[in-house]
Coordinates of C-alpha atoms in Angstrom, one line a residue:
X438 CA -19.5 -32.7 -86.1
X439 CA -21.6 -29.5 -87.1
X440 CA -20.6 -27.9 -83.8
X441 CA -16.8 -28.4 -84.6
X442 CA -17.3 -27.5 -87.8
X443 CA -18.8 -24.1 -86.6
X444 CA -15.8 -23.8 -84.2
X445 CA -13.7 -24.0 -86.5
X446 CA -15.4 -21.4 -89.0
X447 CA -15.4 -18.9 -85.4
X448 CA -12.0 -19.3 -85.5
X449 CA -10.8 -18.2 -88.7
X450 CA -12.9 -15.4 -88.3
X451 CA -11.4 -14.2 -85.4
X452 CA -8.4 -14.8 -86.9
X453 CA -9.3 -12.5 -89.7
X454 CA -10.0 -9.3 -87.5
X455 CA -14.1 -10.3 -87.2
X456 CA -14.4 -9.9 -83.2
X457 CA -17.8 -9.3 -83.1
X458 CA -18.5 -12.5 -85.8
X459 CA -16.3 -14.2 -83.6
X460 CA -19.0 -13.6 -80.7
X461 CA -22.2 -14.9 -82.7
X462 CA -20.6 -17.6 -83.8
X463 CA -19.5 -18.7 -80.1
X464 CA -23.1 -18.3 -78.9
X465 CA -24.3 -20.5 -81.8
X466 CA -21.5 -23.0 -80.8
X467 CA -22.8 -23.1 -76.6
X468 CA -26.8 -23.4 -78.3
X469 CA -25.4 -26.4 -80.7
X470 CA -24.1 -28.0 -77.3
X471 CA -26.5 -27.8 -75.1
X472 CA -29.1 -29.3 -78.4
X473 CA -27.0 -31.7 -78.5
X474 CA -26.4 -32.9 -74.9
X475 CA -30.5 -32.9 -74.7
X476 CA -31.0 -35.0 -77.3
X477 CA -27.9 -37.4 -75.9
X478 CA -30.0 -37.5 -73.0
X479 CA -32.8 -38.2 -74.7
X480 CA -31.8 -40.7 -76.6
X481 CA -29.8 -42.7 -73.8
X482 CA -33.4 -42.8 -72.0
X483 CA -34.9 -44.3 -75.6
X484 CA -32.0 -46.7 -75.7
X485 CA -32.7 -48.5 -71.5
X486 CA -36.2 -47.9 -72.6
X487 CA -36.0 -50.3 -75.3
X488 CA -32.9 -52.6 -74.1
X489 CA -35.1 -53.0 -71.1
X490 CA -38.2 -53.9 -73.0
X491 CA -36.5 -56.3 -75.2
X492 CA -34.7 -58.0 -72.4
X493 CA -38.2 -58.3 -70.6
X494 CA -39.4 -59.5 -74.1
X495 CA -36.2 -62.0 -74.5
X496 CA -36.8 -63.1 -70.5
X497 CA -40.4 -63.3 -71.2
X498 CA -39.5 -66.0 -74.5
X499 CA -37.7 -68.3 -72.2
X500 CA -38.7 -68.0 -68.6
X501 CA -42.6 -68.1 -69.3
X502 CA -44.0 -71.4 -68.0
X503 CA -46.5 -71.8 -70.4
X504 CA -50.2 -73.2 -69.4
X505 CA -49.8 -72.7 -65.9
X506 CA -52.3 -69.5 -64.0
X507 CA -50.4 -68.1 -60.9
X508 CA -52.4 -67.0 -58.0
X509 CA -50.5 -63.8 -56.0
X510 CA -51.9 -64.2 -52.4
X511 CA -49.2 -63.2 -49.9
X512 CA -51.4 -65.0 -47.2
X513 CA -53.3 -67.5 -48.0
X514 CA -53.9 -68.2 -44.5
X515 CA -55.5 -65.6 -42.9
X516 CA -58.8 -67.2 -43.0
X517 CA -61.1 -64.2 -44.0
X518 CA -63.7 -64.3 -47.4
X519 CA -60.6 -63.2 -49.6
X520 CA -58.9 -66.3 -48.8
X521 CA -62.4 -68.3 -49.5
X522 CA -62.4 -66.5 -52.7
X523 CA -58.9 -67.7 -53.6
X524 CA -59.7 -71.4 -53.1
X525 CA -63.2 -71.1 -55.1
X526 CA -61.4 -69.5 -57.9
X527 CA -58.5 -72.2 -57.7
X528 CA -60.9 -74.6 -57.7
X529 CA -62.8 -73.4 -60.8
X530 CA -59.5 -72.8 -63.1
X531 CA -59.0 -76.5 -62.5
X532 CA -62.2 -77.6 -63.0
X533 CA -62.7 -75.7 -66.1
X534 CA -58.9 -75.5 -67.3
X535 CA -57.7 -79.1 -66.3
X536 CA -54.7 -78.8 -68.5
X537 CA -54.0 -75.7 -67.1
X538 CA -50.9 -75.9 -63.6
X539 CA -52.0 -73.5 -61.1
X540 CA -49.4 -71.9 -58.9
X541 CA -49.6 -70.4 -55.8
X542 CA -47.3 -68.1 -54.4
X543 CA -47.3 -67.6 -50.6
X544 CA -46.3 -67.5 -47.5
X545 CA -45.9 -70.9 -45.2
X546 CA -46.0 -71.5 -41.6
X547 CA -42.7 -73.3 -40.4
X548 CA -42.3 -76.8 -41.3
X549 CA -42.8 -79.3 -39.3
X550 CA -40.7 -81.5 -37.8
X551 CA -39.5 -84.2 -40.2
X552 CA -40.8 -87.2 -38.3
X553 CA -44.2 -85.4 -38.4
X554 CA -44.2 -84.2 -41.9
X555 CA -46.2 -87.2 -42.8
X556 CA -49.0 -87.2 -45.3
X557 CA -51.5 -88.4 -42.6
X558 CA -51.1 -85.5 -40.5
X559 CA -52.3 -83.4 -43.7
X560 CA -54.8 -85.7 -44.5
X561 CA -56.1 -87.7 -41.7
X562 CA -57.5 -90.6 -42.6
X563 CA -59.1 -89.6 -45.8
X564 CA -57.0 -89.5 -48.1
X565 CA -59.3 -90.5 -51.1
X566 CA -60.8 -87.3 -50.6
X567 CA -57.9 -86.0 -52.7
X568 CA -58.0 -88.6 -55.6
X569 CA -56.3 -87.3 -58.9
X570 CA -55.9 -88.9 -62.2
X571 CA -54.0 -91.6 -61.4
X572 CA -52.2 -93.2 -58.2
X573 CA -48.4 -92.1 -59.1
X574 CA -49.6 -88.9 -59.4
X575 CA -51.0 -88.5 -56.1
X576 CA -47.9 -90.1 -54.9
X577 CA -45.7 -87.0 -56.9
X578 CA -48.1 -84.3 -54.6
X579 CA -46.1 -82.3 -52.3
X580 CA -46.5 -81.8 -49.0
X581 CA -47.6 -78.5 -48.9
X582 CA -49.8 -78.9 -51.5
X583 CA -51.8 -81.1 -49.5
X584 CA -52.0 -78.8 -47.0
X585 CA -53.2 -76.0 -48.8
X586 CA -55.9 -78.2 -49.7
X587 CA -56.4 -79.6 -46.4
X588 CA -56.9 -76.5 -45.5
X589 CA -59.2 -75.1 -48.2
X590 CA -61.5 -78.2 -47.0
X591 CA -61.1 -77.8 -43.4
X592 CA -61.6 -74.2 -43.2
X593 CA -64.1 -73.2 -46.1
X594 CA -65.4 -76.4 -47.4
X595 CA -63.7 -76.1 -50.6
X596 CA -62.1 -79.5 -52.0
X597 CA -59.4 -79.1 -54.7
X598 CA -60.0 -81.4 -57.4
X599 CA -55.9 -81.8 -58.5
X600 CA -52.6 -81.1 -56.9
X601 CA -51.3 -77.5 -56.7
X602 CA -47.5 -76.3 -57.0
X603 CA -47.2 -73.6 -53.9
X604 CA -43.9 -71.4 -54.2
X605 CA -42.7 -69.9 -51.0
X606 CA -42.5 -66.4 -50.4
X607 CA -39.9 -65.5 -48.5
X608 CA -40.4 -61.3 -48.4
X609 CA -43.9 -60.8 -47.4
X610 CA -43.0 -59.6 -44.3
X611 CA -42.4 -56.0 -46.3
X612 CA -46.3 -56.1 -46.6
X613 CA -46.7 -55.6 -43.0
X614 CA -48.3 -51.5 -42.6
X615 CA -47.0 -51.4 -39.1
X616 CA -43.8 -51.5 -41.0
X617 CA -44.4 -48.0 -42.6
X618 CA -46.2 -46.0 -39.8
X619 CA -46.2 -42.6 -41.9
X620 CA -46.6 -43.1 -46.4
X621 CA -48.0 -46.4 -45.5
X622 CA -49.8 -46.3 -48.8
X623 CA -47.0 -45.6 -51.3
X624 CA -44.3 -47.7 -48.9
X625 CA -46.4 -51.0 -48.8
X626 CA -47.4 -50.7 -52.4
X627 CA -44.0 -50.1 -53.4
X628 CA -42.9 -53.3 -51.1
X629 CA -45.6 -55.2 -53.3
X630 CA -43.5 -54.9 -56.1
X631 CA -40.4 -56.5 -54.2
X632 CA -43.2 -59.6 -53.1
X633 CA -44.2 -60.1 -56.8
X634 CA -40.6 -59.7 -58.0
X635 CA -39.4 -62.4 -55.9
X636 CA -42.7 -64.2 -56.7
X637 CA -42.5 -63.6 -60.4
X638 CA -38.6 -64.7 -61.1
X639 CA -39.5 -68.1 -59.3
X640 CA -41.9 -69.3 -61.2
X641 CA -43.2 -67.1 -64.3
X642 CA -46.9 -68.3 -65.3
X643 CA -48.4 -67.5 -68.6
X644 CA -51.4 -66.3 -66.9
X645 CA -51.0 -64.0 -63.6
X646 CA -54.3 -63.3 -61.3
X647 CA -54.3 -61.5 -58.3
X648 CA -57.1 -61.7 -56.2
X649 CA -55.6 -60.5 -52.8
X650 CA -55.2 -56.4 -53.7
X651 CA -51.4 -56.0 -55.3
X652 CA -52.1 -53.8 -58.4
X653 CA -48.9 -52.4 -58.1
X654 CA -47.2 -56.2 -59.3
X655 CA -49.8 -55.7 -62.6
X656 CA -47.1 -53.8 -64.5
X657 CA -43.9 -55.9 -63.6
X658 CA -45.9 -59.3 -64.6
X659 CA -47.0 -57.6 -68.2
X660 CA -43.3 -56.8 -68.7
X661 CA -42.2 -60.4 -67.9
X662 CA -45.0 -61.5 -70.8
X663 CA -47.6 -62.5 -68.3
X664 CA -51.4 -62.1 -69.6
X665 CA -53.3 -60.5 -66.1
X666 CA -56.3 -60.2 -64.0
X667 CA -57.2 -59.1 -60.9
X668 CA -60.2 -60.0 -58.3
X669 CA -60.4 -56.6 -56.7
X670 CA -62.2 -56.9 -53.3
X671 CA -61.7 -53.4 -52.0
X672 CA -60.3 -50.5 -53.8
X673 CA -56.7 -49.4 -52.2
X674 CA -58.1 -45.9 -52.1
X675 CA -61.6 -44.7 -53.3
X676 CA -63.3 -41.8 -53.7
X677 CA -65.2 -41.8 -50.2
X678 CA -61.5 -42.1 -48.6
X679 CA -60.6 -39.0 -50.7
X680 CA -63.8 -37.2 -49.2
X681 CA -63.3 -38.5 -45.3
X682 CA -59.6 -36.8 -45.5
X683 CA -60.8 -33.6 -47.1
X684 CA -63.8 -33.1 -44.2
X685 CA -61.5 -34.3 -41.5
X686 CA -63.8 -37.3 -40.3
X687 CA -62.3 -39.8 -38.0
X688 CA -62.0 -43.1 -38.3
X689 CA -59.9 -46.0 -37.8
X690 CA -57.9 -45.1 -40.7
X691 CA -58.0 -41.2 -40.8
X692 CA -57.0 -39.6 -37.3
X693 CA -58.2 -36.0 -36.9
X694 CA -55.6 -33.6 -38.2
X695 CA -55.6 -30.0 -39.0
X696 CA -56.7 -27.9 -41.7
X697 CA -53.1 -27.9 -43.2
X698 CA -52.4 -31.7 -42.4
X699 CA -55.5 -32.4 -44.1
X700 CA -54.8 -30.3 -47.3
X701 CA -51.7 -32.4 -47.7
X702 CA -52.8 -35.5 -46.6
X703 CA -55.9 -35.0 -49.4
X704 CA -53.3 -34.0 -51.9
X705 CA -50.9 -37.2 -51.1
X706 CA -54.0 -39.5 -51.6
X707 CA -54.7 -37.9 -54.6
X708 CA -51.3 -38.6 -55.9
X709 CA -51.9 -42.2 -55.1
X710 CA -55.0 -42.0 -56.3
X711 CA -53.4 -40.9 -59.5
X712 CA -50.6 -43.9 -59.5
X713 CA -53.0 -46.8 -58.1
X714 CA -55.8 -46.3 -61.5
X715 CA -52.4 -46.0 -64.2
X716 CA -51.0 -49.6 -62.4
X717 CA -54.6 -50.8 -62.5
X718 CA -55.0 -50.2 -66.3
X719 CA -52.3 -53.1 -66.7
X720 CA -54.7 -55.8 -66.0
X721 CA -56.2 -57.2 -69.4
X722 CA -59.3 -58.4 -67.0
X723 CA -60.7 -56.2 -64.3
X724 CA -62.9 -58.1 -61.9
X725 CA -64.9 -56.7 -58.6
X726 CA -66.8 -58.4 -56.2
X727 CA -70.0 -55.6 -56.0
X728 CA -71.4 -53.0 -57.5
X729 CA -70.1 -50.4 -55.0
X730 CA -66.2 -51.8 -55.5
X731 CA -67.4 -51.3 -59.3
X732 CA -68.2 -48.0 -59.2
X733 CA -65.4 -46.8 -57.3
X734 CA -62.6 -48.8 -59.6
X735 CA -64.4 -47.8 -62.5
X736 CA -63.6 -43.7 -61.0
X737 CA -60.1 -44.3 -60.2
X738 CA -58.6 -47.2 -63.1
X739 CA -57.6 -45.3 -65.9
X740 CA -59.3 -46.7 -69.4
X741 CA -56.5 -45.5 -71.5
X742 CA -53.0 -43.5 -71.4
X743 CA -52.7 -39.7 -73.0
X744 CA -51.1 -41.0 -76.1
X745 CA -54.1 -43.0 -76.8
X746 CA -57.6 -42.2 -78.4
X747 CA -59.4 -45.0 -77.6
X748 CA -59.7 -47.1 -74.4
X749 CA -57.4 -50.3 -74.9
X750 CA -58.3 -51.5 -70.7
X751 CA -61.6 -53.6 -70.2
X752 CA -64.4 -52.0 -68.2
X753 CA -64.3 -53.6 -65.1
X754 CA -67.0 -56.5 -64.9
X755 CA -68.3 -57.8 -61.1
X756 CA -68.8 -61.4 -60.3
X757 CA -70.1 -61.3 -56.4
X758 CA -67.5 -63.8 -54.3
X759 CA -68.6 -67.3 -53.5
X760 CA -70.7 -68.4 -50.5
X761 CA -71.8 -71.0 -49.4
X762 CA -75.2 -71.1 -49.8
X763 CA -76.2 -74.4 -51.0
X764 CA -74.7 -76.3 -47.9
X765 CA -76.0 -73.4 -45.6
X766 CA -79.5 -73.5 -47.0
X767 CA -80.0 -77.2 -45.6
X768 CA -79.7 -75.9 -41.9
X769 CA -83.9 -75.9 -41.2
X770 CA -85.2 -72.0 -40.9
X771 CA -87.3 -73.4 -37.5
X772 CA -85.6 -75.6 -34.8
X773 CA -85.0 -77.0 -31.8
X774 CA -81.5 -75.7 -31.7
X775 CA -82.5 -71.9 -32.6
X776 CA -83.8 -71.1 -29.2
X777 CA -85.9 -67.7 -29.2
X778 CA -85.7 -67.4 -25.0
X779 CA -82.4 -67.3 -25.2
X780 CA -81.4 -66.2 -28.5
X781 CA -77.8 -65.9 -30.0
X782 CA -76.3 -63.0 -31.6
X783 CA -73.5 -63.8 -34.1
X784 CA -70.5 -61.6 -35.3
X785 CA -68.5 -63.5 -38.1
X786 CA -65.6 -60.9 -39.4
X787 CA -61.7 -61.2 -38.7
X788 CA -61.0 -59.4 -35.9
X789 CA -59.7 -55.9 -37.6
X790 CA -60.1 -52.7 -37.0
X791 CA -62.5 -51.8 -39.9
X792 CA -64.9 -54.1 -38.6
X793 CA -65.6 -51.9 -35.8
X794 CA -66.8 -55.1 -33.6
X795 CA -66.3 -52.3 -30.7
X796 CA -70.0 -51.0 -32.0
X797 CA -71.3 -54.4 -31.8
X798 CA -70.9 -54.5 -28.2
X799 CA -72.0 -50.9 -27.3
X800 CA -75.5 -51.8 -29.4
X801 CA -75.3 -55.1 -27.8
X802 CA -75.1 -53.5 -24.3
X803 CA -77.7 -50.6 -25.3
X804 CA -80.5 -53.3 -26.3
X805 CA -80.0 -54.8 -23.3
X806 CA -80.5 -51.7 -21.0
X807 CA -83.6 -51.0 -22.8
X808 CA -84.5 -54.8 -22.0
X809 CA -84.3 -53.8 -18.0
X810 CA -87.4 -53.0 -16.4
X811 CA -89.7 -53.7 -19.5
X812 CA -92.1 -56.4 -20.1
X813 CA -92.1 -59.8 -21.1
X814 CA -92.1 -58.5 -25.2
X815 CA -88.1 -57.8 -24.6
X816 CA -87.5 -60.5 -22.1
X817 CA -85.6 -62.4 -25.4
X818 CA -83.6 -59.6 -25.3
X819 CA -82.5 -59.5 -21.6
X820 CA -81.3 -63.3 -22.0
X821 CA -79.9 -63.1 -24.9
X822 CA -75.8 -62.9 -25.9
X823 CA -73.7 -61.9 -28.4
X824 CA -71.3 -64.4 -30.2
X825 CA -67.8 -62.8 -31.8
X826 CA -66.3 -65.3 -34.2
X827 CA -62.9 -64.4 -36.2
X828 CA -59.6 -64.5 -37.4
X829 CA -57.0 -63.1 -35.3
X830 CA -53.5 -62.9 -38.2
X831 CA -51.1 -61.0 -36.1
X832 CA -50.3 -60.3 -32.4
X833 CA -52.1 -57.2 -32.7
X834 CA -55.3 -58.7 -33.8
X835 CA -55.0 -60.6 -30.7
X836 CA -54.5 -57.4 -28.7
X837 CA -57.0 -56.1 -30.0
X838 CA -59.6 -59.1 -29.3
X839 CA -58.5 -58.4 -25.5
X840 CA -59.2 -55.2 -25.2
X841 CA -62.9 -55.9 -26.6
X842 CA -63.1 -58.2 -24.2
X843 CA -62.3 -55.7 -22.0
X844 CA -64.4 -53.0 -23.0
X845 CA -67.3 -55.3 -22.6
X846 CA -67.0 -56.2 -19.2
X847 CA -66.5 -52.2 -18.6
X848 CA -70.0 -52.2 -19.7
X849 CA -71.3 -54.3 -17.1
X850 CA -71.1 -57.3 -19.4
X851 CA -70.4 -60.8 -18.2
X852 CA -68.0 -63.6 -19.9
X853 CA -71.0 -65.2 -20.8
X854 CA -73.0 -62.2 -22.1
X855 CA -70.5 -61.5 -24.5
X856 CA -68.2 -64.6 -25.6
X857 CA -64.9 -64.4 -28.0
X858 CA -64.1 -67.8 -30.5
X859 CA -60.9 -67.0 -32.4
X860 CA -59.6 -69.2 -35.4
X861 CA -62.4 -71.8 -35.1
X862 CA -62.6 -74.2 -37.8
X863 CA -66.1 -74.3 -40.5
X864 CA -67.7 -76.9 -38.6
X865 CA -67.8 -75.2 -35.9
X866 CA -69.3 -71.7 -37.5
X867 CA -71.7 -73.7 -39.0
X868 CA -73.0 -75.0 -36.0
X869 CA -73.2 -71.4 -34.8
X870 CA -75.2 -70.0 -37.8
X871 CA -77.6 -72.8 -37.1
X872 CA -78.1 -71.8 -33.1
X873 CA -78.0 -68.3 -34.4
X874 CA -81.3 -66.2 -34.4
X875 CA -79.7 -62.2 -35.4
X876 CA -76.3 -61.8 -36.9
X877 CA -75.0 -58.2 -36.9
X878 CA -72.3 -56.8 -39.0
X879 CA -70.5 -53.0 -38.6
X880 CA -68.1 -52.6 -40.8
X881 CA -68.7 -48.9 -42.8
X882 CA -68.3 -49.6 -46.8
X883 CA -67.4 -53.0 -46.5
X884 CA -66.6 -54.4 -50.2
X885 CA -69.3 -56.8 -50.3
X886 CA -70.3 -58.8 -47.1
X887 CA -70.3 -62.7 -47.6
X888 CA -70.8 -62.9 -43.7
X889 CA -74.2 -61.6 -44.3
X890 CA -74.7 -63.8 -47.2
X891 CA -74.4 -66.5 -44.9
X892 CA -76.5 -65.5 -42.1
X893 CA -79.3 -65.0 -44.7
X894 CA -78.6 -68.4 -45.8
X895 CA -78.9 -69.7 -42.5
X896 CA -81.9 -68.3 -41.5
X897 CA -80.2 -66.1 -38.8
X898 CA -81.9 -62.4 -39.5
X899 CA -78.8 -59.9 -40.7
X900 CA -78.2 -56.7 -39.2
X901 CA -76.4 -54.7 -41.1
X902 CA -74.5 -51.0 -41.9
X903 CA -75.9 -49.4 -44.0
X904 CA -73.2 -48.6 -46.2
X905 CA -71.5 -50.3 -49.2
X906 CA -72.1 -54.3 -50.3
X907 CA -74.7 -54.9 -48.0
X908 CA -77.0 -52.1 -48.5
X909 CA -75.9 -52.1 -52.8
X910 CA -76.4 -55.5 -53.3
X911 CA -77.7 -57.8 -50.4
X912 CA -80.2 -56.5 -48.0
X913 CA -82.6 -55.5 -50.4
X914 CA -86.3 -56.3 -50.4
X915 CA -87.6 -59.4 -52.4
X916 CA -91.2 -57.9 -53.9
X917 CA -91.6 -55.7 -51.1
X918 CA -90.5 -57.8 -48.2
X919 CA -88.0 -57.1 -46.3
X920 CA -84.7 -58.8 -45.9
X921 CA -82.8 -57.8 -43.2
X922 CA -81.9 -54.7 -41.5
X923 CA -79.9 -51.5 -42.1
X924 CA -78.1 -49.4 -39.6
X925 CA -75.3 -47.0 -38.7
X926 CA -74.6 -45.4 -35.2
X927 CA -74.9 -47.5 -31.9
X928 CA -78.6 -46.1 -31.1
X929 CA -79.8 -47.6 -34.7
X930 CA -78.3 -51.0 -34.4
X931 CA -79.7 -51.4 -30.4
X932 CA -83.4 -50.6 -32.2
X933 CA -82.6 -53.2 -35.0
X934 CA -81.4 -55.9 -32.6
X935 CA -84.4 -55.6 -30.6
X936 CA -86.8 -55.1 -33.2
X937 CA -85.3 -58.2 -35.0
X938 CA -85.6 -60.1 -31.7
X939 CA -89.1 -59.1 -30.5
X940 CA -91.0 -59.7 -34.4
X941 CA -93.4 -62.1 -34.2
X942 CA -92.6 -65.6 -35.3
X943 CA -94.6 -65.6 -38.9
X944 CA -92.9 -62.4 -39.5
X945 CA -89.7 -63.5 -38.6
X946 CA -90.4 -66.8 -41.3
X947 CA -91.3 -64.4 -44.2
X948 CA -88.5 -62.3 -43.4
X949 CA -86.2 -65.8 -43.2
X950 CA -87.9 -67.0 -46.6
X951 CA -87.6 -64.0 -48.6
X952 CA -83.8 -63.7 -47.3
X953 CA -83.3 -67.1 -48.8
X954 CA -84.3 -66.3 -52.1
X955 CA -82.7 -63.5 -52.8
X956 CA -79.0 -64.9 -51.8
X957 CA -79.2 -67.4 -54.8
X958 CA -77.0 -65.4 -56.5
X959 CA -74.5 -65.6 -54.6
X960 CA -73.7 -69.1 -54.7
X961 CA -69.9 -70.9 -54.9
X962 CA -71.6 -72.1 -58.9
X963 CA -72.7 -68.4 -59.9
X964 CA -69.3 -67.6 -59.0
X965 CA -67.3 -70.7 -60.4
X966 CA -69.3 -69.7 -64.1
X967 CA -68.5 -66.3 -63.6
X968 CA -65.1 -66.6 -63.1
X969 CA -64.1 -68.7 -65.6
X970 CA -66.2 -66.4 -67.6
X971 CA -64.4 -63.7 -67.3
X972 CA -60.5 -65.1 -67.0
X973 CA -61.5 -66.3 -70.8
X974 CA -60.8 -63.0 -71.6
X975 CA -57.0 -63.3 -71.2
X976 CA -57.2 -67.8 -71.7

C-alpha cells in the first residue's frame, strides 16, 4: 500500500514539471519493493516453519502410541555386541517398565514357508521358556516375535521376559555404504532418515532409543513428539578420523590421497562433523558405552544452539555394554580342556574390515617362526593354532573371510594352523573360550571391546590393541598386576602371543585372577541398572 501510495505521489509530480522529484521518488519506489519482497520471503519461510511444526505437533497429538519405547536397529541380526546390547536393553525396559510395549523396528529374513511357520520351529520344544502373564497372551504372540526372542536366547543368552511387537522395515537396504561409494557419510546418513521415516509413520512410540548409530533420525522423531535417547557405540566421525585424513594415514577407511584430496576430504569431514554434533543435540539422553566414545561425543555433540545461553542437551553419561560375565565366570581358570601343549588362540569379532583379523594372522605366523629352531620354552608356541570366530552379514564379509583364508596359507599356514567358524551359535563360542588359552583382538580404536571382556572372564589371557576401549577402560592393572596385554603393529602382538604363551603357570593364574576381578563391572546387571538409570531421564 505505502509503495502505491508513493507511486502515485511520483506521478503527480512529474505531472507537475518535477523531473528530477520524479527520479527520487522512483528509486524510493524500486527500495520499497525489493523491502517488501524480502520480507514476503521471509515471512512465507516463518509461515511452513510454523504450519510444519504445528502439523508435527497436531500428528504428534494423535499418532503417538503412548507407553510403548521403540528400539531403531535396522539389523538386528547381524550378530555382533551391538545387537547383544539391543536385547540386554530390551530386556531391562521390560523388566523395569512392565507396562511399558517395546517395539522393534527391523529388518526380517524371508518368511518361511507357511506349513513351516509353526511355533515349534521358533521354539523347539521349550516353549515354557517364554511364559508371559497369562496363557491367552502367549497364544496372541506373533510369530516373529518369538523369533526375535529365540534368537536373543540362542545367540547371546538373553531371554525376553514378555512378547515384543517387531515392525518390518522395508528400506534398509538404503543403509548399505557400498550403495554410495563416494559422500558415503552424508548419503547413508541422509538414507537413515528415509529408514526412520518409514519406521517412524508405522508405529510412533512415546519413547524413541536408538542404540544402533542413526543420529540423523533424532530430529524427525522429536518433531513427531517422541521423547529420545541414544546408545552410541562408536562416534560416526571423531576427532582421530579428522586427524588420520589431515596427515594422510591409511587405513581401511582413508585410502592415501594427495595433498589437495586431503584438504578437501578434511574439510568435508569437518562439515559432517559440524551436521552429525547439531543432529546429536536432539537426543534428551546421550548414552556411550566407554570413556573413549565419551570423550569424543562429548567434542563433537553440540550442548546448545547460538540462540541459546545455556546448555539445554544432557552431558553425555557412559554405561559400559553388557557381557556376560557371570555365566562366563563359572568356566574353571585351570582344566583339562585348556591344553597348554597345544594351546588355542581365539579371535571373536565379526568379520569386518576394521577388525583388521588380517594382523592376527601375520602375528600369528611371526610367533610361530620365532618358535622354529628354539627350545622347548616356545615349543607351546610351535603347536599351537589360531581360532577366527565371526559374523559374516553380507556377501562381502564372506569374501573377505576367503581371502584371509587365503592369505594364511600364503604364509605357509595350514587349514588346521589357522581355522575359520562363521555364524556359530553361543554354545558353541562358549565352548571355545573354555579350550581357549590367549585371545587376541586388532581392531585400532575399537568403541569398547566386549570380546575382551569375555576372554578375561573366561580365563583366556587378552591380547589386545592398544588403542581405544580396551586400553581406556579394560586392560588395566588390578593393584599392580597385570591384566592382559597391549599391542599395535605385527612385531608387538607376535612378542605378546609368545610371551603370554611361554609365562609360567602361577603367573599365568594371577594374571587370570586379577583379570576376573576387574571385569565385574561389566556385567549384563551393571548394565541392566544403568540403563534403566539413565532412560529415566526421558520415562
Amino acid at each position: 500500500k505505502e509503495s502505491k501510495h508513493r507511486t502515485s505521489i511520483d506521478d503527480e509530480a512529474t505531472r507537475r514539471g518535477g523531473g528530477a522529484m520524479a527520479f527520487r521518488s522512483s528509486g524510493a519506489a524500486a527500495a520499497a519493493a525489493s523491502s517488501s519482497s524480502s520480507a514476503g520471503v521471509l515471512g512465507g519461510i516463518f509461515l511452513t516453519a510454523t504450519a510444519t511444526a504445528l502439523g508435527a505437533k497436531a500428528f504428534a497429538s494423535t499418532r503417538v502410541r503412548r507407553n510403548t519405547v521403540g528400539f531403531l536397529h535396522p539389523v538386528a541380526r547381524d550378530g555382533g555386541g551391538r545387537e547383544r546390547v539391543l536385547w540386554c536393553a530390551v530386556r531391562a525396559i521390560m523388566t523395569a517398565k512392565p507396562g511399558v510395549k517395546v517395539l522393534l523396528y527391523t529388518d526380517l529374513p524371508p518368511m518361511p514357508p507357511s506349513g513351516e511357520k509353526d511355533d515349534k520351529m521358533v521354539l523347539s520344544s521349550s516353549s515354557e521358556d517364554f511364559s508371559v502373564e497369562g496363557e491367552e497372551l502367549e497364544d496372541q504372540e506373533s510369530f516373529w516375535s518369538r523369533h526375535m526372542r529365540r534368537r536373543a536366547l540362542d545367540k547371546f543368552g538373553v531371554r525376553l521376559p514378555s512378547p515384543l511387537e517387531v515392525v518390518e522395515l522395508k528400506s534398509t537396504g538404503l543403509l548399505n555404504p557400498s550403495l554410495y561409494p563416494r559422500l558415503t557419510l552424508v548419503l547413508q546418513s541422509l538414507m537413515s532418515v528415509a529408514v526412520g521415516g518409514e519406521a517412524l509413520l508405522k508405529a510412533t512410540p512415546e519413547y524413541y532409543v536408538d542404540t544402533c548409530g542413526v543420529p540423523f533420525v533424532l530430529p524427525l522423531a522429536r518433531l513427531l513428539g517422541c521423547r529420545t535417547a541414544c546408545y552410541v557405540h562408536y562416534p560416526v566421525i571423531s576427532t582421530n578420523m579428522l586427524r588420520r585424513v589431515r596427515q594422510r594415514k591409511e587405513m581401511y577407511n582413508n585410502r592415501s590421497t594427495g595433498a589437495l584430496t586431503s584438504f578437501a576430504k578434511t574439510a568435508y569431514y569437518k562439515v559432517f562433523a559440524l551436521l552429525y554434533g547439531c543432529v546429536g543435540s536432539f537426543a534428551q539422553v546421550c548414552v556411550t558405552n566407554s570413556s573413549w566414545t565419551r570423550g569424543h561425543v562429548r567434542d563433537i555433540f553440540w550442548r546448545r544452539f547460538w540462540w541459546q545461553q545455556e546448555p539445554t542437551a544432557p552431558s553425555p553419561s557412559t554405561v559400559f555394554p553388557p557381557c556376560n560375565t557371570e555365566e562366563l565366570t563359572e568356566i574353571p581358570l585351570k582344566s583339562g580342556a585348556r591344553n597348554l601343549k597345544k594351546p588355542i588362540i581365539l579371535s571373536i569379532g565379526q568379520f569386518r574390515p576394521e577388525k583388521d583379523h588380517a594382523l592376527q594372522i601375520e602375528a600369528f605366523a611371526l610367533a610361530l617362526r620365532q618358535a622354529e629352531g628354539s627350545g622347548s620354552n616356545l615349543r607351546a608356541i610351535a603347536h599351537s593354532r589360531l581360532v577366527l570366530v565371526g559374523g559374516c552379514r553380507t556377501e562381502e564379509d564372506a569374501r573377505r573371510v576367503e581371502g584371509l583364508r587365503q592369505m594364511a596359507r600364503d604364509l605357509g599356514l595350514s587349514d588346521q594352523q589357522c581355522e575359520f567358524h562363521v555364524n556359530v551359535p553361543y554354545s558353541k563360542i562358549k565352548d571355545l573360550l573354555s579350550r581357549a588359552v590367549v585371545g587376541i583382538h586388532t581392531m585400532v580404536d575399537e568403541h569398547f571391546g566386549i570380546g575382551v571382556v569375555e576372554y578375561m572372564a573366561s580365563g583366556v589371557i587378552a591380547v589386545a590393541n592398544n588403542s581405544g576401549g580396551p586400553a581406556a577402560d579394560i586392560i588395566a592393572p588390578v593393584h599392580g598386576q597385570a591384566t592382559g596385554y597391549l599391542a599395535s603393529t605385527a612385531e608387538e602382538y607376535a612378542s605378546a602371543l609368545v610371551n603370554a604363551l611361554c609365562i609360567s603357570d602361577r603367573e599365568r593364574e594371577k594374571m587370570q585372577v586379577a583379570a576376573r576381578t576387574s571385569i565385574q563391572r561389566f556385567s549384563e546387571k551393571s548394565f541392566d541398572d544403568g540403563f534403566v538409570g539413565a532412560m529415566d531421564g526421558i520415562f
